[in-house]
Amino acid sequence: MKNQQTSPAYAETTSEEGWLTLVGLSEAGWAGLAEDARAAVLGAEVLFGGARHLAYVPEVDGQVRKAWPSPIQPGLEELMTYAGRPVCVLASGDPFWFGIGATLSRYLPAGAMRSLPGPSAFSLAAARMGWPLQDCHCFSVVARDIDRLRAVLSPGRRLLVLSEDGNSPARVARLLVSAGYGDSQMVALQSMGGASETRCERTASAWGDTAVHKLNTLAIECRSRLAGHGCSRVPGRDENEFTHDGQISKREIRAVILAYLAPRGGEHLWDLGAGSGAVSIEWLLADAANTATAVEVKEKRVAQIMANAQSFGVGHLQCIAGRTPAALSGLVKPDAIFIGGGITEAKLLDLCWQALSAGGRCVASAVTAEGEAALIAARARYGGALVRLAVERSEALGRFTGWRPLRTITLWHARVARPKQADFYSGNPI
């Protein structure tokens, strides 16, 4: 916008506290901003934003306007040089929902900035579709692995997806088709809130290479013709769902292993002697914020692990080809460790135990007498408990049914003790 305006007296503090204001814009531009957001824009000495955002707001005499460079890092560094002066940053919609607010929060404490969000793309899309937003699963494929959508596909589920560009819907459609969800209904909602708002609607299988406006959000209703199709929500997934060479924990055993590993949210796992990567993958599927490092000595299995991770939508799994314990050097500190192979290697268990903080969990398995001896020694040294699991599966025996035993597995599991602390209610130590 080119109409010149004079900056009003800036009422906000120009001290280190609250010097930066984030203003969220919709495609309605300046007309869609509330009075406090307009005041923040007009009263800023320095205005940062994308070129598209800057074009939405009026120019102010004496105001410095800065378009973000690509990559953005130099621009963030320049922004910090204005600390203590009234600065406004323009963003799309809600800056703290897949927006620049998350980036700025890594540089600034909450007290240094205030946010005046506009309606998020998710809110607008849900309103256009008539879908309760709390029932939708919201994602972004902007500079993110699109395959992570695989982890949440389920018949009847509604997804809202921020697109990276006009070709993102076609990429999502191909993923849906490959995952057995070609019947899913897709709606590309374009330029929401603006004068040129429009939509493009068809099934994933019919989408083809259709390109839409680069500013679009996808609304997807997942549909599949395959009964019972979709990723299970609990551990113990069928080993036939993984590519493997026989080196995989059986589903009944794996469910117990995950129970002892007790994944929560935002935790990191070491999966040592990962085999097929099934334990790592199930850990990642337990919570979207979890991370994991799988270590496997055989290169062929490393490729299998990454293929399995991609097919389950957890391609962010870190996989390292190497032999323990040497391969542990420099890894992200773990919250839990599973030792599926190499338990008899000298010093491995000691290094793993030392890597865990209070509350960390360690689980190790063995199928040999030597491995079991190492687990017995681990229990004697670190405590915890031993469990022996024997599973039998039914199979045809002529015209009858018999039982086929699987190899017996011994597990050792232990938790690093937490320091004693006062009970909140009684004052007694716990």
mmCIF file with all atom_site columns, C-alpha atoms in Angstrom, residues 13-172:
data_model
loop_
_atom_site.group_PDB
_atom_site.id
_atom_site.type_symbol
_atom_site.label_atom_id
_atom_site.label_alt_id
_atom_site.label_comp_id
_atom_site.label_asym_id
_atom_site.label_entity_id
_atom_site.label_seq_id
_atom_site.pdbx_PDB_ins_code
_atom_site.Cartn_x
_atom_site.Cartn_y
_atom_site.Cartn_z
_atom_site.occupancy
_atom_site.B_iso_or_equiv
_atom_site.pdbx_formal_charge
_atom_site.auth_seq_id
_atom_site.auth_comp_id
_atom_site.auth_asym_id
_atom_site.auth_atom_id
_atom_site.pdbx_PDB_model_num
ATOM 1   C CA . THR A 1 13  ? 7.257   0.469   26.177 1.00 0.00 ? 13  THR A CA 1
ATOM 2   C CA . THR A 1 14  ? 10.517  0.763   24.314 1.00 0.00 ? 14  THR A CA 1
ATOM 3   C CA . SER A 1 15  ? 12.503  -0.963  27.064 1.00 0.00 ? 15  SER A CA 1
ATOM 4   C CA . GLU A 1 16  ? 13.886  -4.482  26.697 1.00 0.00 ? 16  GLU A CA 1
ATOM 5   C CA . GLU A 1 17  ? 10.545  -5.778  27.927 1.00 0.00 ? 17  GLU A CA 1
ATOM 6   C CA . GLY A 1 18  ? 7.869   -5.933  25.254 1.00 0.00 ? 18  GLY A CA 1
ATOM 7   C CA . TRP A 1 19  ? 9.856   -4.153  22.549 1.00 0.00 ? 19  TRP A CA 1
ATOM 8   C CA . LEU A 1 20  ? 8.733   -6.474  19.744 1.00 0.00 ? 20  LEU A CA 1
ATOM 9   C CA . THR A 1 21  ? 5.143   -6.937  18.522 1.00 0.00 ? 21  THR A CA 1
ATOM 10  C CA . LEU A 1 22  ? 4.057   -9.780  16.279 1.00 0.00 ? 22  LEU A CA 1
ATOM 11  C CA . VAL A 1 23  ? 1.071   -8.981  14.076 1.00 0.00 ? 23  VAL A CA 1
ATOM 12  C CA . GLY A 1 24  ? -0.770  -11.747 12.241 1.00 0.00 ? 24  GLY A CA 1
ATOM 13  C CA . LEU A 1 25  ? -2.266  -10.880 8.846  1.00 0.00 ? 25  LEU A CA 1
ATOM 14  C CA . SER A 1 26  ? -4.867  -12.657 6.768  1.00 0.00 ? 26  SER A CA 1
ATOM 15  C CA . GLU A 1 27  ? -5.399  -12.238 3.040  1.00 0.00 ? 27  GLU A CA 1
ATOM 16  C CA . ALA A 1 28  ? -7.820  -9.435  3.994  1.00 0.00 ? 28  ALA A CA 1
ATOM 17  C CA . GLY A 1 29  ? -4.679  -7.408  4.659  1.00 0.00 ? 29  GLY A CA 1
ATOM 18  C CA . TRP A 1 30  ? -4.881  -4.027  6.373  1.00 0.00 ? 30  TRP A CA 1
ATOM 19  C CA . ALA A 1 31  ? -8.687  -4.057  6.376  1.00 0.00 ? 31  ALA A CA 1
ATOM 20  C CA . GLY A 1 32  ? -8.681  -7.216  8.464  1.00 0.00 ? 32  GLY A CA 1
ATOM 21  C CA . LEU A 1 33  ? -6.528  -5.836  11.302 1.00 0.00 ? 33  LEU A CA 1
ATOM 22  C CA . ALA A 1 34  ? -7.937  -4.714  14.631 1.00 0.00 ? 34  ALA A CA 1
ATOM 23  C CA . GLU A 1 35  ? -7.065  -1.267  16.015 1.00 0.00 ? 35  GLU A CA 1
ATOM 24  C CA . ASP A 1 36  ? -4.329  -2.496  18.378 1.00 0.00 ? 36  ASP A CA 1
ATOM 25  C CA . ALA A 1 37  ? -2.617  -4.350  15.522 1.00 0.00 ? 37  ALA A CA 1
ATOM 26  C CA . ARG A 1 38  ? -2.808  -1.269  13.296 1.00 0.00 ? 38  ARG A CA 1
ATOM 27  C CA . ALA A 1 39  ? -1.351  0.878   16.075 1.00 0.00 ? 39  ALA A CA 1
ATOM 28  C CA . ALA A 1 40  ? 1.562   -1.542  16.481 1.00 0.00 ? 40  ALA A CA 1
ATOM 29  C CA . VAL A 1 41  ? 2.323   -1.416  12.748 1.00 0.00 ? 41  VAL A CA 1
ATOM 30  C CA . LEU A 1 42  ? 2.071   2.373   12.475 1.00 0.00 ? 42  LEU A CA 1
ATOM 31  C CA . GLY A 1 43  ? 3.983   2.981   15.694 1.00 0.00 ? 43  GLY A CA 1
ATOM 32  C CA . ALA A 1 44  ? 6.967   0.768   14.933 1.00 0.00 ? 44  ALA A CA 1
ATOM 33  C CA . GLU A 1 45  ? 10.320  2.326   14.163 1.00 0.00 ? 45  GLU A CA 1
ATOM 34  C CA . VAL A 1 46  ? 11.272  -0.836  12.280 1.00 0.00 ? 46  VAL A CA 1
ATOM 35  C CA . LEU A 1 47  ? 8.891   -3.162  10.418 1.00 0.00 ? 47  LEU A CA 1
ATOM 36  C CA . PHE A 1 48  ? 9.971   -6.680  9.436  1.00 0.00 ? 48  PHE A CA 1
ATOM 37  C CA . GLY A 1 49  ? 8.018   -9.085  7.226  1.00 0.00 ? 49  GLY A CA 1
ATOM 38  C CA . GLY A 1 50  ? 7.844   -10.947 3.973  1.00 0.00 ? 50  GLY A CA 1
ATOM 39  C CA . ALA A 1 51  ? 7.525   -8.831  0.834  1.00 0.00 ? 51  ALA A CA 1
ATOM 40  C CA . ARG A 1 52  ? 3.891   -9.935  0.509  1.00 0.00 ? 52  ARG A CA 1
ATOM 41  C CA . HIS A 1 53  ? 3.102   -8.906  4.083  1.00 0.00 ? 53  HIS A CA 1
ATOM 42  C CA . LEU A 1 54  ? 4.809   -5.527  3.785  1.00 0.00 ? 54  LEU A CA 1
ATOM 43  C CA . ALA A 1 55  ? 2.744   -4.744  0.687  1.00 0.00 ? 55  ALA A CA 1
ATOM 44  C CA . TYR A 1 56  ? -0.444  -5.112  2.738  1.00 0.00 ? 56  TYR A CA 1
ATOM 45  C CA . VAL A 1 57  ? 0.270   -2.254  5.154  1.00 0.00 ? 57  VAL A CA 1
ATOM 46  C CA . PRO A 1 58  ? 0.654   1.509   4.588  1.00 0.00 ? 58  PRO A CA 1
ATOM 47  C CA . GLU A 1 59  ? 4.063   3.116   4.446  1.00 0.00 ? 59  GLU A CA 1
ATOM 48  C CA . VAL A 1 60  ? 4.927   5.417   7.367  1.00 0.00 ? 60  VAL A CA 1
ATOM 49  C CA . ASP A 1 61  ? 7.256   8.422   7.179  1.00 0.00 ? 61  ASP A CA 1
ATOM 50  C CA . GLY A 1 62  ? 10.580  7.629   8.803  1.00 0.00 ? 62  GLY A CA 1
ATOM 51  C CA . GLN A 1 63  ? 9.776   3.966   9.372  1.00 0.00 ? 63  GLN A CA 1
ATOM 52  C CA . VAL A 1 64  ? 12.442  1.422   8.379  1.00 0.00 ? 64  VAL A CA 1
ATOM 53  C CA . ARG A 1 65  ? 10.957  -1.529  6.442  1.00 0.00 ? 65  ARG A CA 1
ATOM 54  C CA . LYS A 1 66  ? 12.900  -4.784  6.211  1.00 0.00 ? 66  LYS A CA 1
ATOM 55  C CA . ALA A 1 67  ? 11.908  -7.711  3.980  1.00 0.00 ? 67  ALA A CA 1
ATOM 56  C CA . TRP A 1 68  ? 13.130  -11.084 5.253  1.00 0.00 ? 68  TRP A CA 1
ATOM 57  C CA . PRO A 1 69  ? 16.079  -12.446 3.273  1.00 0.00 ? 69  PRO A CA 1
ATOM 58  C CA . SER A 1 70  ? 16.304  -16.079 2.187  1.00 0.00 ? 70  SER A CA 1
ATOM 59  C CA . PRO A 1 71  ? 17.653  -17.829 4.149  1.00 0.00 ? 71  PRO A CA 1
ATOM 60  C CA . ILE A 1 72  ? 16.158  -15.901 7.031  1.00 0.00 ? 72  ILE A CA 1
ATOM 61  C CA . GLN A 1 73  ? 19.029  -16.186 9.535  1.00 0.00 ? 73  GLN A CA 1
ATOM 62  C CA . PRO A 1 74  ? 20.799  -12.888 8.620  1.00 0.00 ? 74  PRO A CA 1
ATOM 63  C CA . GLY A 1 75  ? 17.474  -11.087 8.968  1.00 0.00 ? 75  GLY A CA 1
ATOM 64  C CA . LEU A 1 76  ? 16.939  -12.508 12.462 1.00 0.00 ? 76  LEU A CA 1
ATOM 65  C CA . GLU A 1 77  ? 20.407  -11.402 13.464 1.00 0.00 ? 77  GLU A CA 1
ATOM 66  C CA . GLU A 1 78  ? 19.694  -7.894  12.165 1.00 0.00 ? 78  GLU A CA 1
ATOM 67  C CA . LEU A 1 79  ? 16.370  -7.814  14.036 1.00 0.00 ? 79  LEU A CA 1
ATOM 68  C CA . MET A 1 80  ? 18.211  -8.443  17.311 1.00 0.00 ? 80  MET A CA 1
ATOM 69  C CA . THR A 1 81  ? 20.275  -5.281  16.784 1.00 0.00 ? 81  THR A CA 1
ATOM 70  C CA . TYR A 1 82  ? 17.068  -3.251  17.298 1.00 0.00 ? 82  TYR A CA 1
ATOM 71  C CA . ALA A 1 83  ? 16.395  -4.697  20.768 1.00 0.00 ? 83  ALA A CA 1
ATOM 72  C CA . GLY A 1 84  ? 14.766  -2.123  23.039 1.00 0.00 ? 84  GLY A CA 1
ATOM 73  C CA . ARG A 1 85  ? 13.304  -0.075  20.173 1.00 0.00 ? 85  ARG A CA 1
ATOM 74  C CA . PRO A 1 86  ? 9.695   -0.460  18.988 1.00 0.00 ? 86  PRO A CA 1
ATOM 75  C CA . VAL A 1 87  ? 9.808   -3.212  16.351 1.00 0.00 ? 87  VAL A CA 1
ATOM 76  C CA . CYS A 1 88  ? 6.886   -4.894  14.600 1.00 0.00 ? 88  CYS A CA 1
ATOM 77  C CA . VAL A 1 89  ? 7.071   -8.233  12.779 1.00 0.00 ? 89  VAL A CA 1
ATOM 78  C CA . LEU A 1 90  ? 4.367   -9.125  10.279 1.00 0.00 ? 90  LEU A CA 1
ATOM 79  C CA . ALA A 1 91  ? 3.356   -12.766 9.931  1.00 0.00 ? 91  ALA A CA 1
ATOM 80  C CA . SER A 1 92  ? 0.646   -14.931 8.426  1.00 0.00 ? 92  SER A CA 1
ATOM 81  C CA . GLY A 1 93  ? -2.350  -15.724 10.609 1.00 0.00 ? 93  GLY A CA 1
ATOM 82  C CA . ASP A 1 94  ? -1.307  -16.980 14.030 1.00 0.00 ? 94  ASP A CA 1
ATOM 83  C CA . PRO A 1 95  ? 2.488   -16.489 14.328 1.00 0.00 ? 95  PRO A CA 1
ATOM 84  C CA . PHE A 1 96  ? 2.743   -19.262 16.919 1.00 0.00 ? 96  PHE A CA 1
ATOM 85  C CA . TRP A 1 97  ? 1.092   -21.979 14.842 1.00 0.00 ? 97  TRP A CA 1
ATOM 86  C CA . PHE A 1 98  ? 3.729   -23.172 12.351 1.00 0.00 ? 98  PHE A CA 1
ATOM 87  C CA . GLY A 1 99  ? 4.780   -19.523 12.101 1.00 0.00 ? 99  GLY A CA 1
ATOM 88  C CA . ILE A 1 100 ? 7.696   -17.223 12.808 1.00 0.00 ? 100 ILE A CA 1
ATOM 89  C CA . GLY A 1 101 ? 6.680   -16.865 16.451 1.00 0.00 ? 101 GLY A CA 1
ATOM 90  C CA . ALA A 1 102 ? 8.196   -20.276 17.177 1.00 0.00 ? 102 ALA A CA 1
ATOM 91  C CA . THR A 1 103 ? 11.475  -19.152 15.585 1.00 0.00 ? 103 THR A CA 1
ATOM 92  C CA . LEU A 1 104 ? 11.604  -15.855 17.478 1.00 0.00 ? 104 LEU A CA 1
ATOM 93  C CA . SER A 1 105 ? 10.865  -17.600 20.779 1.00 0.00 ? 105 SER A CA 1
ATOM 94  C CA . ARG A 1 106 ? 14.239  -19.342 20.450 1.00 0.00 ? 106 ARG A CA 1
ATOM 95  C CA . TYR A 1 107 ? 15.907  -15.927 20.486 1.00 0.00 ? 107 TYR A CA 1
ATOM 96  C CA . LEU A 1 108 ? 13.740  -13.966 22.900 1.00 0.00 ? 108 LEU A CA 1
ATOM 97  C CA . PRO A 1 109 ? 12.021  -14.555 26.235 1.00 0.00 ? 109 PRO A CA 1
ATOM 98  C CA . ALA A 1 110 ? 8.237   -14.342 26.213 1.00 0.00 ? 110 ALA A CA 1
ATOM 99  C CA . GLY A 1 111 ? 8.325   -10.981 28.005 1.00 0.00 ? 111 GLY A CA 1
ATOM 100 C CA . ALA A 1 112 ? 10.270  -9.349  25.179 1.00 0.00 ? 112 ALA A CA 1
ATOM 101 C CA . MET A 1 113 ? 7.442   -9.674  22.689 1.00 0.00 ? 113 MET A CA 1
ATOM 102 C CA . ARG A 1 114 ? 3.680   -9.622  22.460 1.00 0.00 ? 114 ARG A CA 1
ATOM 103 C CA . SER A 1 115 ? 1.593   -11.333 19.829 1.00 0.00 ? 115 SER A CA 1
ATOM 104 C CA . LEU A 1 116 ? -1.538  -10.030 18.126 1.00 0.00 ? 116 LEU A CA 1
ATOM 105 C CA . PRO A 1 117 ? -2.532  -13.072 16.064 1.00 0.00 ? 117 PRO A CA 1
ATOM 106 C CA . GLY A 1 118 ? -4.926  -13.112 13.174 1.00 0.00 ? 118 GLY A CA 1
ATOM 107 C CA . PRO A 1 119 ? -7.089  -16.116 12.333 1.00 0.00 ? 119 PRO A CA 1
ATOM 108 C CA . SER A 1 120 ? -4.884  -19.097 11.516 1.00 0.00 ? 120 SER A CA 1
ATOM 109 C CA . ALA A 1 121 ? -5.177  -20.931 8.227  1.00 0.00 ? 121 ALA A CA 1
ATOM 110 C CA . PHE A 1 122 ? -6.453  -23.913 10.217 1.00 0.00 ? 122 PHE A CA 1
ATOM 111 C CA . SER A 1 123 ? -9.240  -21.836 11.785 1.00 0.00 ? 123 SER A CA 1
ATOM 112 C CA . LEU A 1 124 ? -10.261 -20.416 8.425  1.00 0.00 ? 124 LEU A CA 1
ATOM 113 C CA . ALA A 1 125 ? -10.154 -23.831 6.731  1.00 0.00 ? 125 ALA A CA 1
ATOM 114 C CA . ALA A 1 126 ? -12.228 -25.475 9.470  1.00 0.00 ? 126 ALA A CA 1
ATOM 115 C CA . ALA A 1 127 ? -14.778 -22.671 9.180  1.00 0.00 ? 127 ALA A CA 1
ATOM 116 C CA . ARG A 1 128 ? -14.963 -23.042 5.392  1.00 0.00 ? 128 ARG A CA 1
ATOM 117 C CA . MET A 1 129 ? -15.478 -26.804 5.689  1.00 0.00 ? 129 MET A CA 1
ATOM 118 C CA . GLY A 1 130 ? -17.837 -26.674 8.667  1.00 0.00 ? 130 GLY A CA 1
ATOM 119 C CA . TRP A 1 131 ? -15.525 -28.982 10.625 1.00 0.00 ? 131 TRP A CA 1
ATOM 120 C CA . PRO A 1 132 ? -15.035 -28.633 14.402 1.00 0.00 ? 132 PRO A CA 1
ATOM 121 C CA . LEU A 1 133 ? -11.379 -27.603 14.628 1.00 0.00 ? 133 LEU A CA 1
ATOM 122 C CA . GLN A 1 134 ? -10.795 -29.601 17.814 1.00 0.00 ? 134 GLN A CA 1
ATOM 123 C CA . ASP A 1 135 ? -11.608 -32.787 15.898 1.00 0.00 ? 135 ASP A CA 1
ATOM 124 C CA . CYS A 1 136 ? -9.148  -32.110 13.070 1.00 0.00 ? 136 CYS A CA 1
ATOM 125 C CA . HIS A 1 137 ? -5.495  -33.114 12.863 1.00 0.00 ? 137 HIS A CA 1
ATOM 126 C CA . CYS A 1 138 ? -3.373  -30.126 11.807 1.00 0.00 ? 138 CYS A CA 1
ATOM 127 C CA . PHE A 1 139 ? -0.072  -30.407 9.937  1.00 0.00 ? 139 PHE A CA 1
ATOM 128 C CA . SER A 1 140 ? 2.358   -28.424 7.841  1.00 0.00 ? 140 SER A CA 1
ATOM 129 C CA . VAL A 1 141 ? 4.376   -29.680 4.887  1.00 0.00 ? 141 VAL A CA 1
ATOM 130 C CA . VAL A 1 142 ? 6.325   -26.421 4.620  1.00 0.00 ? 142 VAL A CA 1
ATOM 131 C CA . ALA A 1 143 ? 9.975   -27.551 4.665  1.00 0.00 ? 143 ALA A CA 1
ATOM 132 C CA . ARG A 1 144 ? 8.848   -30.768 6.356  1.00 0.00 ? 144 ARG A CA 1
ATOM 133 C CA . ASP A 1 145 ? 8.806   -34.441 5.393  1.00 0.00 ? 145 ASP A CA 1
ATOM 134 C CA . ILE A 1 146 ? 5.464   -35.030 3.700  1.00 0.00 ? 146 ILE A CA 1
ATOM 135 C CA . ASP A 1 147 ? 5.604   -38.736 4.571  1.00 0.00 ? 147 ASP A CA 1
ATOM 136 C CA . ARG A 1 148 ? 4.908   -37.910 8.220  1.00 0.00 ? 148 ARG A CA 1
ATOM 137 C CA . LEU A 1 149 ? 1.259   -37.728 7.193  1.00 0.00 ? 149 LEU A CA 1
ATOM 138 C CA . ARG A 1 150 ? 1.297   -41.538 6.867  1.00 0.00 ? 150 ARG A CA 1
ATOM 139 C CA . ALA A 1 151 ? 1.430   -41.928 10.642 1.00 0.00 ? 151 ALA A CA 1
ATOM 140 C CA . VAL A 1 152 ? -2.038  -40.409 11.137 1.00 0.00 ? 152 VAL A CA 1
ATOM 141 C CA . LEU A 1 153 ? -4.009  -41.767 8.196  1.00 0.00 ? 153 LEU A CA 1
ATOM 142 C CA . SER A 1 154 ? -7.181  -43.472 9.306  1.00 0.00 ? 154 SER A CA 1
ATOM 143 C CA . PRO A 1 155 ? -10.604 -43.853 7.633  1.00 0.00 ? 155 PRO A CA 1
ATOM 144 C CA . GLY A 1 156 ? -12.880 -40.971 8.558  1.00 0.00 ? 156 GLY A CA 1
ATOM 145 C CA . ARG A 1 157 ? -10.101 -38.801 9.961  1.00 0.00 ? 157 ARG A CA 1
ATOM 146 C CA . ARG A 1 158 ? -10.059 -35.138 8.933  1.00 0.00 ? 158 ARG A CA 1
ATOM 147 C CA . LEU A 1 159 ? -6.732  -33.471 8.199  1.00 0.00 ? 159 LEU A CA 1
ATOM 148 C CA . LEU A 1 160 ? -5.860  -29.816 7.696  1.00 0.00 ? 160 LEU A CA 1
ATOM 149 C CA . VAL A 1 161 ? -2.516  -29.345 5.962  1.00 0.00 ? 161 VAL A CA 1
ATOM 150 C CA . LEU A 1 162 ? -0.560  -26.137 5.310  1.00 0.00 ? 162 LEU A CA 1
ATOM 151 C CA . SER A 1 163 ? 0.892   -26.393 1.796  1.00 0.00 ? 163 SER A CA 1
ATOM 152 C CA . GLU A 1 164 ? 4.400   -25.315 0.865  1.00 0.00 ? 164 GLU A CA 1
ATOM 153 C CA . ASP A 1 165 ? 3.384   -24.229 -2.638 1.00 0.00 ? 165 ASP A CA 1
ATOM 154 C CA . GLY A 1 166 ? 0.858   -24.825 -5.419 1.00 0.00 ? 166 GLY A CA 1
ATOM 155 C CA . ASN A 1 167 ? 2.254   -28.301 -6.106 1.00 0.00 ? 167 ASN A CA 1
ATOM 156 C CA . SER A 1 168 ? 1.898   -29.555 -2.529 1.00 0.00 ? 168 SER A CA 1
ATOM 157 C CA . PRO A 1 169 ? -1.662  -30.857 -3.036 1.00 0.00 ? 169 PRO A CA 1
ATOM 158 C CA . ALA A 1 170 ? -0.485  -33.076 -5.918 1.00 0.00 ? 170 ALA A CA 1
ATOM 159 C CA . ARG A 1 171 ? 2.309   -34.473 -3.741 1.00 0.00 ? 171 ARG A CA 1
ATOM 160 C CA . VAL A 1 172 ? -0.123  -35.149 -0.890 1.00 0.00 ? 172 VAL A CA 1
#
